[in-house]
Tab-separated table of C-alpha atoms in Angstrom:
chain	number	residue	atom	x	y	z
A	192	MET	CA	-35.825	116.146	109.294
A	193	PRO	CA	-33.597	115.326	112.341
A	194	LYS	CA	-30.763	117.009	110.434
A	195	TYR	CA	-32.717	120.260	110.342
A	196	PHE	CA	-33.680	120.069	114.011
A	197	ARG	CA	-30.042	119.465	114.871
A	198	TYR	CA	-29.044	122.401	112.703
A	199	TYR	CA	-31.616	124.672	114.308
A	200	PHE	CA	-30.713	123.774	117.892
A	201	ARG	CA	-26.997	124.180	117.222
A	202	LEU	CA	-27.709	127.574	115.761
A	203	LEU	CA	-29.871	128.513	118.726
A	204	GLY	CA	-27.173	127.359	121.173
A	205	ALA	CA	-24.467	129.265	119.335
A	206	ARG	CA	-26.547	132.404	119.121
A	207	LEU	CA	-27.578	132.301	122.787
A	208	GLY	CA	-23.957	131.648	123.759
A	209	TYR	CA	-22.931	134.719	121.784
A	210	ASP	CA	-25.694	136.824	123.349
A	211	PHE	CA	-24.758	135.815	126.902
A	212	SER	CA	-21.108	136.590	126.216
A	213	LYS	CA	-22.117	140.246	125.845
A	214	GLY	CA	-22.520	140.531	129.630
A	215	TYR	CA	-24.070	143.846	130.604
A	216	ASN	CA	-24.715	144.740	126.948
A	217	LEU	CA	-27.422	142.082	126.962
A	218	ILE	CA	-29.653	144.323	129.113
A	219	PRO	CA	-29.990	147.246	126.634
A	220	ALA	CA	-30.239	144.719	123.775
A	221	THR	CA	-33.168	142.967	125.441
A	222	PHE	CA	-34.802	146.271	126.355
A	223	GLY	CA	-34.399	147.516	122.794
A	224	SER	CA	-36.278	144.505	121.552
A	225	ILE	CA	-39.115	144.385	124.062
A	226	CYS	CA	-39.817	148.131	123.849
A	227	TYR	CA	-41.773	147.318	120.656
A	228	PHE	CA	-43.654	144.633	122.577
A	229	PHE	CA	-44.849	147.234	125.086
A	230	MET	CA	-45.491	149.816	122.361
A	231	HIS	CA	-47.997	147.392	120.859
A	232	ILE	CA	-49.674	146.959	124.249
A	233	LEU	CA	-49.899	150.739	124.737
A	234	GLY	CA	-51.258	151.362	121.224
A	235	PHE	CA	-53.791	148.554	121.467
A	236	SER	CA	-55.040	149.632	124.893
A	237	LEU	CA	-55.519	153.213	123.613
A	238	ILE	CA	-57.519	151.914	120.659
A	239	ILE	CA	-59.805	149.646	122.656
A	240	ASN	CA	-60.351	152.484	125.147
A	241	LYS	CA	-62.007	154.442	122.334
A	242	PHE	CA	-63.366	151.692	120.068
A	243	THR	CA	-65.304	148.464	120.532
A	244	PHE	CA	-65.307	145.604	118.043
A	245	PRO	CA	-68.737	144.042	117.445
A	246	THR	CA	-69.094	140.486	118.877
A	247	TRP	CA	-65.686	140.721	120.613
A	248	SER	CA	-65.523	141.546	124.333
A	249	THR	CA	-62.500	143.419	125.685
A	250	SER	CA	-61.077	140.298	127.360
A	251	GLN	CA	-61.452	138.326	124.124
A	252	LEU	CA	-59.670	141.103	122.238
A	253	TRP	CA	-56.761	140.875	124.684
A	254	VAL	CA	-56.485	137.123	124.011
A	255	LEU	CA	-56.372	137.842	120.280
A	256	PHE	CA	-53.811	140.554	120.927
A	257	PHE	CA	-51.482	138.243	122.847
A	258	VAL	CA	-51.847	135.561	120.165
A	259	PHE	CA	-50.631	138.306	117.827
A	260	GLU	CA	-47.663	139.185	120.089
A	261	PHE	CA	-46.718	135.515	120.464
A	262	TYR	CA	-47.020	135.001	116.701
A	263	LEU	CA	-45.114	138.141	115.708
A	264	TYR	CA	-42.168	137.508	118.001
A	265	LEU	CA	-41.947	133.852	117.048
A	266	CYS	CA	-41.748	134.995	113.429
A	267	PHE	CA	-38.992	137.413	114.441
A	268	HIS	CA	-37.258	134.703	116.442
A	269	PHE	CA	-37.212	132.220	113.564
A	270	PHE	CA	-36.840	134.305	110.446
A	271	VAL	CA	-35.693	137.904	110.822
A	272	ARG	CA	-31.936	137.292	110.701
A	273	GLY	CA	-32.244	134.801	107.839
A	274	LEU	CA	-34.259	137.274	105.791
A	275	MET	CA	-31.814	140.105	106.497
A	276	TYR	CA	-28.636	138.174	105.738
A	277	THR	CA	-30.030	136.315	102.725
A	278	LYS	CA	-30.916	139.632	101.128
A	279	GLN	CA	-27.370	140.898	101.718
A	280	GLU	CA	-25.844	137.690	100.364
A	281	ILE	CA	-27.917	137.848	97.196
A	282	ALA	CA	-26.815	141.462	96.633
A	283	ARG	CA	-23.146	140.702	97.282
A	284	GLY	CA	-23.060	137.448	95.353
A	285	LYS	CA	-22.376	135.356	98.445
A	286	PHE	CA	-25.424	133.153	98.085
A	287	ASP	CA	-23.206	130.438	96.528
A	288	TYR	CA	-22.343	129.499	100.093
A	289	HIS	CA	-25.831	128.022	100.474
A	290	LEU	CA	-26.113	126.634	96.948
A	291	ILE	CA	-23.202	124.249	97.439
A	292	LYS	CA	-24.515	122.770	100.700
A	293	PRO	CA	-26.230	119.354	100.549
A	294	ALA	CA	-29.401	120.578	102.257
A	295	ASN	CA	-32.491	122.614	101.579
A	296	ILE	CA	-31.185	126.074	100.626
A	297	LYS	CA	-34.377	127.831	101.678
A	298	PHE	CA	-34.139	126.354	105.161
A	299	LEU	CA	-30.436	127.066	105.541
A	300	SER	CA	-30.620	130.592	104.271
A	301	LEU	CA	-33.838	131.714	105.892
A	302	ILE	CA	-33.820	130.070	109.329
A	303	ARG	CA	-30.802	131.346	111.207
A	304	GLU	CA	-32.165	133.509	113.986
A	305	GLY	CA	-32.224	132.481	117.636
A	306	SER	CA	-31.347	135.638	119.523
A	307	PHE	CA	-32.057	136.004	123.213
A	308	ASN	CA	-33.920	139.307	122.899
A	309	ASN	CA	-36.594	137.905	120.584
A	310	LEU	CA	-36.815	134.787	122.723
A	311	VAL	CA	-37.593	136.993	125.744
A	312	ALA	CA	-40.398	138.682	123.779
A	313	VAL	CA	-41.736	135.230	122.752
A	314	VAL	CA	-41.741	134.068	126.385
A	315	LEU	CA	-43.416	137.317	127.489
A	316	GLY	CA	-46.041	136.975	124.751
A	317	GLY	CA	-46.678	133.346	125.697
A	318	THR	CA	-46.962	134.203	129.387
A	319	PHE	CA	-49.376	137.083	128.801
A	320	LEU	CA	-51.387	134.816	126.503
A	321	MET	CA	-51.653	132.101	129.159
A	322	VAL	CA	-52.768	134.630	131.773
A	323	SER	CA	-55.327	136.280	129.492
A	324	VAL	CA	-56.792	132.985	128.279
A	325	ALA	CA	-57.004	131.406	131.761
A	326	ASN	CA	-60.508	132.869	132.366
A	327	PHE	CA	-61.845	131.105	129.258
A	328	HIS	CA	-60.782	127.606	130.426
A	329	PRO	CA	-59.862	126.222	126.976
A	330	ALA	CA	-60.252	122.443	126.509
A	331	PRO	CA	-57.045	120.368	126.028
A	332	LEU	CA	-58.143	119.538	122.462
A	333	ALA	CA	-58.590	123.248	121.720
A	334	ILE	CA	-55.073	123.931	123.015
A	335	PHE	CA	-53.678	121.085	120.883
A	336	LEU	CA	-55.475	122.360	117.773
A	337	PHE	CA	-54.344	125.882	118.601
A	338	PHE	CA	-50.700	124.819	118.373
A	339	ILE	CA	-51.290	122.951	115.097
A	340	LEU	CA	-52.948	125.952	113.466
A	341	PHE	CA	-50.442	128.328	115.012
A	342	PHE	CA	-47.629	126.306	113.430
A	343	ILE	CA	-49.416	126.482	110.059
A	344	SER	CA	-49.707	130.262	110.471
A	345	ILE	CA	-45.949	130.484	111.093
A	346	LEU	CA	-45.318	128.412	107.966
A	347	GLN	CA	-47.592	130.789	106.078
A	348	PHE	CA	-45.392	133.679	107.219
A	349	HIS	CA	-42.285	131.802	106.132
A	350	PHE	CA	-43.690	131.028	102.666
A	351	LEU	CA	-44.805	134.587	102.024
A	352	SER	CA	-41.693	136.327	103.359
A	353	ALA	CA	-39.428	133.986	101.360
A	354	ALA	CA	-41.494	134.561	98.218
A	355	ILE	CA	-41.150	138.339	98.615
A	356	LEU	CA	-37.414	138.033	99.276
A	357	SER	CA	-36.926	136.082	96.065
A	358	PHE	CA	-37.627	139.310	94.128
A	359	ASN	CA	-34.083	140.326	95.117
A	360	PHE	CA	-32.717	137.677	92.765
A	361	LYS	CA	-34.471	139.237	89.810
A	362	TYR	CA	-34.672	142.956	90.598
A	363	GLY	CA	-31.447	143.545	92.538
A	364	PRO	CA	-31.317	144.787	96.131
A	365	ILE	CA	-34.761	145.995	97.178
A	366	GLU	CA	-34.489	148.110	100.300
A	367	ASN	CA	-36.425	146.732	103.276
A	368	SER	CA	-37.887	143.872	101.230
A	369	GLN	CA	-36.772	141.507	103.997
A	370	MET	CA	-39.065	143.325	106.454
A	371	ILE	CA	-42.098	143.869	104.255
A	372	LEU	CA	-44.263	141.149	105.798
A	373	TYR	CA	-43.457	142.405	109.299
A	374	ARG	CA	-44.987	145.710	108.162
A	375	PHE	CA	-48.308	143.849	107.859
A	376	GLN	CA	-48.325	143.225	111.605
A	377	GLU	CA	-51.350	145.444	112.319
A	378	VAL	CA	-53.437	142.937	110.341
A	379	TRP	CA	-52.872	140.211	112.933
A	380	LYS	CA	-53.798	142.462	115.855
A	381	TYR	CA	-57.502	142.873	115.084
A	382	PRO	CA	-60.346	140.392	114.417
A	383	ALA	CA	-60.199	139.193	110.798
A	384	GLU	CA	-63.878	140.196	110.314
A	385	SER	CA	-62.715	143.842	110.529
A	386	PHE	CA	-61.213	143.437	107.073
A	387	LEU	CA	-64.421	142.225	105.449
A	388	THR	CA	-65.906	145.703	105.173
A	389	HIS	CA	-64.119	146.633	101.922
A	390	PRO	CA	-63.995	144.427	98.793
A	391	VAL	CA	-60.223	144.973	98.280
A	392	SER	CA	-59.294	144.113	101.857
A	393	GLN	CA	-61.598	141.086	101.674
A	394	ILE	CA	-59.301	139.620	99.053
A	395	LEU	CA	-55.907	140.980	100.071
A	396	VAL	CA	-55.981	141.403	103.848
A	397	PHE	CA	-58.667	139.148	105.288
A	398	PRO	CA	-56.913	135.812	104.432
A	399	LEU	CA	-53.729	137.071	106.105
A	400	ALA	CA	-55.593	138.248	109.213
A	401	LEU	CA	-56.966	134.739	109.763
A	402	ALA	CA	-53.457	133.624	110.813
A	403	THR	CA	-54.117	134.848	114.361
A	404	THR	CA	-57.919	135.091	114.485
A	405	ILE	CA	-58.534	131.372	113.849
A	406	PRO	CA	-56.086	130.137	116.539
A	407	ALA	CA	-57.472	132.775	118.959
A	408	ARG	CA	-61.055	131.655	118.305
A	409	LEU	CA	-60.016	128.081	119.113
A	410	LEU	CA	-58.580	129.151	122.461
A	411	LEU	CA	-61.676	131.217	123.246
A	412	GLY	CA	-63.999	128.332	122.389
A	413	ARG	CA	-65.746	130.449	119.778
A	414	PRO	CA	-67.140	128.820	116.623
A	415	ILE	CA	-65.063	129.041	113.446
A	416	SER	CA	-66.924	129.572	110.210
A	417	PRO	CA	-66.238	126.778	107.660
A	418	THR	CA	-65.773	129.477	105.010
A	419	HIS	CA	-63.059	131.135	107.102
A	420	LEU	CA	-61.352	127.789	107.600
A	421	LEU	CA	-61.502	127.147	103.861
A	422	VAL	CA	-60.020	130.574	103.095
A	423	TYR	CA	-57.274	129.966	105.675
A	424	THR	CA	-56.363	126.572	104.185
A	425	GLY	CA	-56.575	127.855	100.621
A	426	PHE	CA	-54.391	130.854	101.409
A	427	THR	CA	-51.764	128.665	103.089
A	428	LEU	CA	-51.659	126.406	100.030
A	429	LEU	CA	-51.493	129.401	97.718
A	430	SER	CA	-48.601	130.914	99.675
A	431	PHE	CA	-46.797	127.556	99.538
A	432	ILE	CA	-47.176	127.361	95.744
A	433	LEU	CA	-46.079	130.988	95.398
A	434	TYR	CA	-43.036	130.288	97.560
A	435	LYS	CA	-42.017	127.232	95.529
A	436	LEU	CA	-42.533	128.897	92.162
A	437	SER	CA	-40.953	132.247	93.038
A	438	TRP	CA	-37.747	130.654	94.339
A	439	HIS	CA	-37.596	128.268	91.435
A	440	PHE	CA	-37.836	131.030	88.825
A	441	ALA	CA	-36.050	133.826	90.697
A	442	LEU	CA	-32.993	131.726	91.531
A	443	ARG	CA	-32.296	131.416	87.804
A	444	HIS	CA	-31.467	135.134	87.799
A	445	TYR	CA	-28.817	134.734	90.475
A	446	SER	CA	-25.181	135.017	89.553
A	447	SER	CA	-22.384	135.225	92.085
A	448	ALA	CA	-21.138	138.331	90.293
A	449	SER	CA	-23.828	139.961	92.472
A	450	SER	CA	-27.047	141.533	91.328
B	142	MET	CA	-21.619	172.866	96.398
B	143	THR	CA	-20.521	170.803	93.381
B	144	LYS	CA	-19.638	167.833	95.585
B	145	TYR	CA	-23.086	167.840	97.203
B	146	PHE	CA	-24.687	168.015	93.780
B	147	ALA	CA	-22.557	165.007	92.783
B	148	ILE	CA	-24.053	163.073	95.733
B	149	PHE	CA	-27.528	164.062	94.594
B	150	LYS	CA	-26.784	162.802	91.063
B	151	THR	CA	-25.511	159.496	92.467
B	152	ILE	CA	-28.695	158.991	94.490
B	153	VAL	CA	-30.886	159.874	91.480
B	154	SER	CA	-28.927	157.429	89.390
B	155	SER	CA	-29.231	154.574	91.919
B	156	SER	CA	-32.963	155.294	92.378
B	157	THR	CA	-33.575	155.071	88.655
B	158	VAL	CA	-31.641	151.803	88.419
B	159	TYR	CA	-33.401	150.204	91.419
B	160	ARG	CA	-36.888	151.510	90.649
B	161	PHE	CA	-38.521	148.572	92.388
B	162	GLY	CA	-36.722	149.621	95.604
B	163	LEU	CA	-38.147	153.131	95.270
B	164	PHE	CA	-41.630	151.680	94.911
B	165	PHE	CA	-41.137	149.475	97.995
B	166	ASP	CA	-39.780	152.366	100.028
B	167	THR	CA	-42.787	154.593	99.372
B	168	PHE	CA	-45.409	151.851	99.421
B	169	GLN	CA	-44.479	150.436	102.842
B	170	SER	CA	-45.407	153.482	104.879
B	171	PHE	CA	-49.022	153.199	103.716
B	172	LEU	CA	-49.449	149.729	105.203
B	173	THR	CA	-49.812	150.324	108.962
B	174	PRO	CA	-52.174	153.349	108.702
B	175	THR	CA	-54.305	151.541	106.101
B	176	PHE	CA	-54.724	148.482	108.310
B	177	ILE	CA	-55.516	150.581	111.389
B	178	LEU	CA	-58.138	152.538	109.437
B	179	LEU	CA	-59.678	149.370	107.998
B	180	ALA	CA	-59.910	147.793	111.445
B	181	LEU	CA	-61.343	150.963	112.991
B	182	SER	CA	-63.937	151.365	110.250
B	183	PHE	CA	-65.412	148.052	111.452
B	184	ALA	CA	-65.212	149.075	115.129
B	185	LYS	CA	-67.655	151.372	116.937
B	186	SER	CA	-66.901	154.440	119.028
B	187	SER	CA	-69.008	157.080	120.736
B	188	SER	CA	-66.293	159.756	120.709
B	189	LEU	CA	-64.418	159.210	117.435
B	190	GLN	CA	-65.337	158.272	113.881
B	191	ALA	CA	-62.830	156.262	111.854
B	192	ASN	CA	-63.684	158.177	108.668
B	193	THR	CA	-62.540	161.460	110.289
B	194	LEU	CA	-59.067	159.956	110.749
B	195	TRP	CA	-58.266	159.201	107.122
B	196	PRO	CA	-56.835	162.647	106.181
B	197	TYR	CA	-54.502	162.422	109.166
B	198	TYR	CA	-53.316	158.905	108.380
B	199	LEU	CA	-52.992	159.648	104.692
B	200	VAL	CA	-50.621	162.521	105.395
B	201	VAL	CA	-48.704	160.435	107.963
B	202	SER	CA	-48.254	157.711	105.316
B	203	ILE	CA	-47.039	160.145	102.707
B	204	LEU	CA	-44.703	161.891	105.144
B	205	GLY	CA	-42.933	158.691	106.176
B	206	PRO	CA	-40.841	158.335	103.001
B	207	ILE	CA	-40.385	162.111	102.714
B	208	ILE	CA	-39.237	163.269	106.136
B	209	ARG	CA	-37.925	160.295	108.099
B	210	PRO	CA	-34.302	159.493	107.187
B	211	ASN	CA	-32.670	156.359	108.531
B	212	VAL	CA	-29.527	158.316	109.295
B	213	HIS	CA	-28.974	156.799	112.772
B	214	ASP	CA	-28.677	153.269	111.385
B	215	GLN	CA	-26.398	154.501	108.603
B	216	LEU	CA	-24.137	156.200	111.154
B	217	TYR	CA	-24.008	152.957	113.109
B	218	ASP	CA	-22.922	151.056	109.993
B	219	LEU	CA	-20.248	153.667	109.272
B	220	THR	CA	-18.816	153.496	112.791
B	221	ARG	CA	-19.015	149.694	113.014
B	222	THR	CA	-17.149	149.190	109.748
B	223	GLY	CA	-14.719	152.066	110.395
B	224	ASP	CA	-15.767	153.780	107.156
B	225	VAL	CA	-16.615	156.867	109.177
B	226	ALA	CA	-12.883	157.684	109.195
B	227	ASN	CA	-13.261	158.723	105.537
B	228	TYR	CA	-15.158	161.815	106.700
B	229	PHE	CA	-12.747	162.973	109.402
B	230	THR	CA	-10.743	164.940	106.877
B	231	ARG	CA	-11.947	167.305	104.182
B	232	PRO	CA	-13.169	167.734	101.374
B	233	ILE	CA	-16.524	166.583	102.784
B	234	ASN	CA	-17.738	166.440	106.364
B	235	LEU	CA	-19.900	163.697	107.831
B	236	TYR	CA	-22.940	165.846	108.631
B	237	GLY	CA	-22.843	167.474	105.184
B	238	TYR	CA	-22.491	164.157	103.401
B	239	LEU	CA	-25.320	162.456	105.292
B	240	PHE	CA	-27.563	165.493	105.012
B	241	SER	CA	-27.134	165.707	101.249
B	242	TYR	CA	-27.452	161.908	100.922
B	243	TRP	CA	-30.769	161.788	102.789
B	244	SER	CA	-32.210	165.035	101.474
B	245	SER	CA	-31.564	163.729	97.935
B	246	HIS	CA	-33.371	160.510	98.800
B	247	LYS	CA	-36.300	162.406	100.226
B	248	VAL	CA	-36.539	164.786	97.257
B	249	ILE	CA	-36.710	161.751	94.960
B	250	ASN	CA	-39.388	160.187	97.160
B	251	LEU	CA	-41.311	163.475	97.095
B	252	ILE	CA	-41.151	163.516	93.292
B	253	ALA	CA	-42.218	159.849	93.167
B	254	LEU	CA	-45.149	160.552	95.489
B	255	SER	CA	-46.227	163.832	93.894
B	256	PRO	CA	-48.730	162.190	91.490
B	257	VAL	CA	-50.527	160.930	94.623
B	258	LEU	CA	-49.801	163.872	96.917
B	259	PHE	CA	-51.112	166.747	94.845
B	260	PRO	CA	-54.501	165.335	93.781
B	261	ILE	CA	-55.120	164.176	97.356
B	262	SER	CA	-54.350	167.589	98.852
B	263	PHE	CA	-57.419	169.030	97.079
B	264	PHE	CA	-59.661	166.705	99.072
B	265	LEU	CA	-58.190	167.474	102.501
B	266	PRO	CA	-60.585	169.161	104.970
B	267	ASN	CA	-58.318	172.167	105.595
B	268	GLN	CA	-57.572	173.756	102.248
B	269	SER	CA	-54.840	175.943	103.758
B	270	SER	CA	-52.952	172.658	104.290
B	271	TRP	CA	-51.019	173.622	101.140
B	272	SER	CA	-48.976	175.825	103.477
B	273	GLY	CA	-47.758	172.550	104.953
B	274	ILE	CA	-45.321	172.390	102.031
B	275	LEU	CA	-43.486	175.296	103.678
B	276	ILE	CA	-42.967	173.442	106.934
B	277	LEU	CA	-41.978	170.174	105.234
B	278	PRO	CA	-38.234	171.052	105.149
B	279	LEU	CA	-38.356	172.057	108.819
B	280	CYS	CA	-39.844	168.689	109.787
B	281	PHE	CA	-37.178	166.892	107.742
B	282	ILE	CA	-34.275	168.869	109.252
B	283	LEU	CA	-35.551	168.403	112.803
B	284	TYR	CA	-36.023	164.657	112.325
B	285	PHE	CA	-32.628	164.429	110.640
B	286	ASN	CA	-30.927	166.253	113.540
B	287	LEU	CA	-32.621	164.070	116.155
B	288	ALA	CA	-31.685	160.874	114.315
B	289	TYR	CA	-28.134	162.118	113.696
B	290	LEU	CA	-27.757	162.974	117.362
B	291	LEU	CA	-28.835	159.484	118.267
B	292	GLY	CA	-26.538	158.018	115.602
B	293	LEU	CA	-23.574	159.711	117.301
B	294	MET	CA	-24.213	157.414	120.290
B	295	SER	CA	-22.940	154.546	118.124
B	296	PHE	CA	-19.408	155.890	118.738
B	297	TRP	CA	-19.770	154.817	122.366
B	298	LEU	CA	-22.306	151.964	122.364
B	299	ASP	CA	-21.852	148.376	121.149
B	300	GLU	CA	-25.513	147.388	121.028
B	301	PHE	CA	-26.586	150.544	119.240
B	302	TRP	CA	-29.503	148.895	117.412
B	303	ALA	CA	-31.291	148.540	120.768
B	304	ILE	CA	-31.124	152.299	121.418
B	305	SER	CA	-32.160	152.838	117.816
B	306	ASN	CA	-35.252	150.696	118.443
B	307	VAL	CA	-36.132	152.735	121.532
B	308	PHE	CA	-35.791	155.936	119.472
B	309	ASP	CA	-38.058	154.513	116.768
B	310	VAL	CA	-40.689	153.574	119.361
B	311	ILE	CA	-40.520	157.056	120.922
B	312	VAL	CA	-40.927	158.702	117.507
B	313	ILE	CA	-43.783	156.376	116.552
B	314	ILE	CA	-45.689	157.159	119.750
B	315	LEU	CA	-44.759	160.788	120.482
B	316	GLY	CA	-44.647	161.779	116.816
B	317	GLY	CA	-48.274	160.683	116.448
B	318	ILE	CA	-47.415	158.131	113.762
B	319	LEU	CA	-49.191	155.172	115.354
B	320	LEU	CA	-52.142	157.115	116.732
B	321	PRO	CA	-53.232	160.764	116.551
B	322	TYR	CA	-53.086	162.697	119.812
B	323	GLN	CA	-56.902	162.447	120.287
B	324	PHE	CA	-56.327	158.889	121.477
B	325	PHE	CA	-54.064	159.963	124.330
B	326	PRO	CA	-55.084	161.343	127.729
B	327	THR	CA	-55.200	165.123	128.323
B	328	TRP	CA	-52.046	165.217	130.490
B	329	PHE	CA	-50.130	163.560	127.642
B	330	ASN	CA	-51.252	166.241	125.198
B	331	LYS	CA	-49.904	168.932	127.548
B	332	PHE	CA	-46.588	167.141	128.024
B	333	ILE	CA	-45.962	166.215	124.395
B	334	PHE	CA	-45.667	169.811	123.175
B	335	LEU	CA	-42.704	170.346	125.481
B	336	THR	CA	-40.729	167.864	123.340
B	337	PRO	CA	-39.497	168.190	119.715
B	338	PHE	CA	-41.443	165.110	118.535
B	339	PRO	CA	-44.753	166.777	117.534
B	340	TYR	CA	-42.727	168.830	115.034
B	341	THR	CA	-41.453	165.752	113.220
B	342	THR	CA	-44.660	164.233	111.829
B	343	ASN	CA	-47.759	165.233	113.761
B	344	TRP	CA	-47.356	168.940	112.987
B	345	LEU	CA	-47.698	168.460	109.241
B	346	ALA	CA	-50.471	165.888	109.611
B	347	ARG	CA	-52.415	168.290	111.845
B	348	THR	CA	-52.292	170.990	109.166
B	349	THR	CA	-54.668	168.830	107.122
B	350	LEU	CA	-57.288	169.409	109.817
B	351	VAL	CA	-56.492	172.816	111.350
B	352	PRO	CA	-54.197	175.677	110.247
B	353	PHE	CA	-50.869	175.874	112.071
B	354	ALA	CA	-49.841	178.778	114.316
B	355	ALA	CA	-46.824	180.960	113.521
B	356	THR	CA	-45.444	180.254	117.003
B	357	GLU	CA	-45.056	176.618	115.971
B	358	ILE	CA	-42.520	177.652	113.316
B	359	ALA	CA	-40.522	179.474	115.988
B	360	THR	CA	-40.631	176.397	118.244
B	361	ALA	CA	-39.501	174.119	115.410
B	362	PHE	CA	-36.630	176.533	114.647
B	363	PHE	CA	-35.667	176.533	118.304
B	364	TRP	CA	-35.440	172.718	118.343
B	365	ILE	CA	-33.466	172.648	115.073
B	366	VAL	CA	-30.913	175.137	116.382
B	367	LEU	CA	-30.670	173.418	119.760
B	368	THR	CA	-30.160	169.960	118.264
B	369	PHE	CA	-27.576	171.339	115.836
B	370	ILE	CA	-25.570	172.892	118.678
B	371	VAL	CA	-25.659	169.598	120.596
B	372	ILE	CA	-24.569	167.780	117.399
B	373	LEU	CA	-21.546	170.058	117.006
B	374	PHE	CA	-20.583	169.520	120.637
B	375	LEU	CA	-21.069	165.736	120.621
B	376	GLN	CA	-19.605	165.134	117.170
B	377	SER	CA	-16.192	166.553	118.047
B	378	ARG	CA	-16.092	164.331	121.146
B	379	ALA	CA	-17.290	161.319	119.152
B	380	PHE	CA	-14.559	161.751	116.535
B	381	ARG	CA	-11.918	161.987	119.243
B	382	HIS	CA	-13.287	158.850	120.869
B	383	HIS	CA	-13.276	156.783	117.659
B	384	SER	CA	-10.599	154.195	116.972
B	385	VAL	CA	-10.290	151.604	114.198
B	386	ILE	CA	-8.066	148.578	114.502
B	387	GLY	CA	-7.215	146.281	111.603
B	388	GLY	CA	-7.886	146.685	107.938
């Protein structure tokens, strides 16, 4: 484990060093990243101007929203570059580079982000979250549990995105497959109960939406249904199994002659 | 013409080989609108009903893979790698190549989506929305020109992806992709029609609800011609500015 922490922090240092070496170019780069952050705020405020969500007050919805922003940009910060480059390496037959290393290939190939622009969005999301949750006076235990569950939600993202990416081993380069889970981002913006209205979304969308709703409920001091907690745990386990199996079987299709 | 047809054949061939990619490409654009609609169907509103929004979002989802080319990012890749130099001399020019490349992609996506598109169009509230097929090429060309114009900036900018992100956000908001214009304040609705963005996505999506005016075709033409003139002007400067070192 210390090896992986060391690896991650070296990567982060190198990446930040590179970003700061850009000088004035860092300003448009940061702006280009956080413009999406503010687009989400604008879109969400327009929606809650017109619509109300039963049992959720506006201030509670904003807490959920900033949990979403914090979550989304942390997922970008950790994984986006790894997903992008791994997909390219599979297509070009350069994945051997990871196969020969004496470490976990999934970790090495998928966790190699650390850019300044996403870090700024993470800090902004975290700051807005702290401000919006301040009125609810969360207990220290709730904050501790929030971080535990939040970490599990990030792992869930990692498992699912890696499982989807593994299709590239078998089916050749699949355009935008590295970004597919990021396209689900609207799911994390709204209360998970919203996705219980239709039988299909109950099965396919609701478990995913719990990734932000459960941590947000903890911060807000709202009760969490045992069924929801069970679905959340079950879905995390399922995504872990899917991740293990898909990499195991898909990697067999890899040849460095490129796919 | 033969060379452009050869590009089309290449794209068809790659799409048939990577069929899973074609499925992913078309499937993705349905995700965001579906999730917004699902969330809104649970929410309550006094002024808007979520079930009145589905025709709009359905058309927006279908239009994504058909009219929005990623030409700006492709231009960035070409300039960054220096491959753009291949198009400085004849027999094929850069605009022509990229236009035929992306129009081929979009035609294939249209064919792939047609089993969904045509049955759905019978259930749309405005039955004259079939005329939307006529304005589909206009929307594509206008979006292509705007994205190409932006892509030309990559000849001057290092961190082009950031500008590309800003463009995407502007198109998502002003093009009515994220939310229909009913969600925005009145002043915004007056301002937006002074820009080319309503004619990229929102125009076609609106035809599912209300018929379009003939003046809108003239406005779309105006923006297409204007953007094309600016492209010609900027492209010659961009090519002169370009330099590639190393091999």
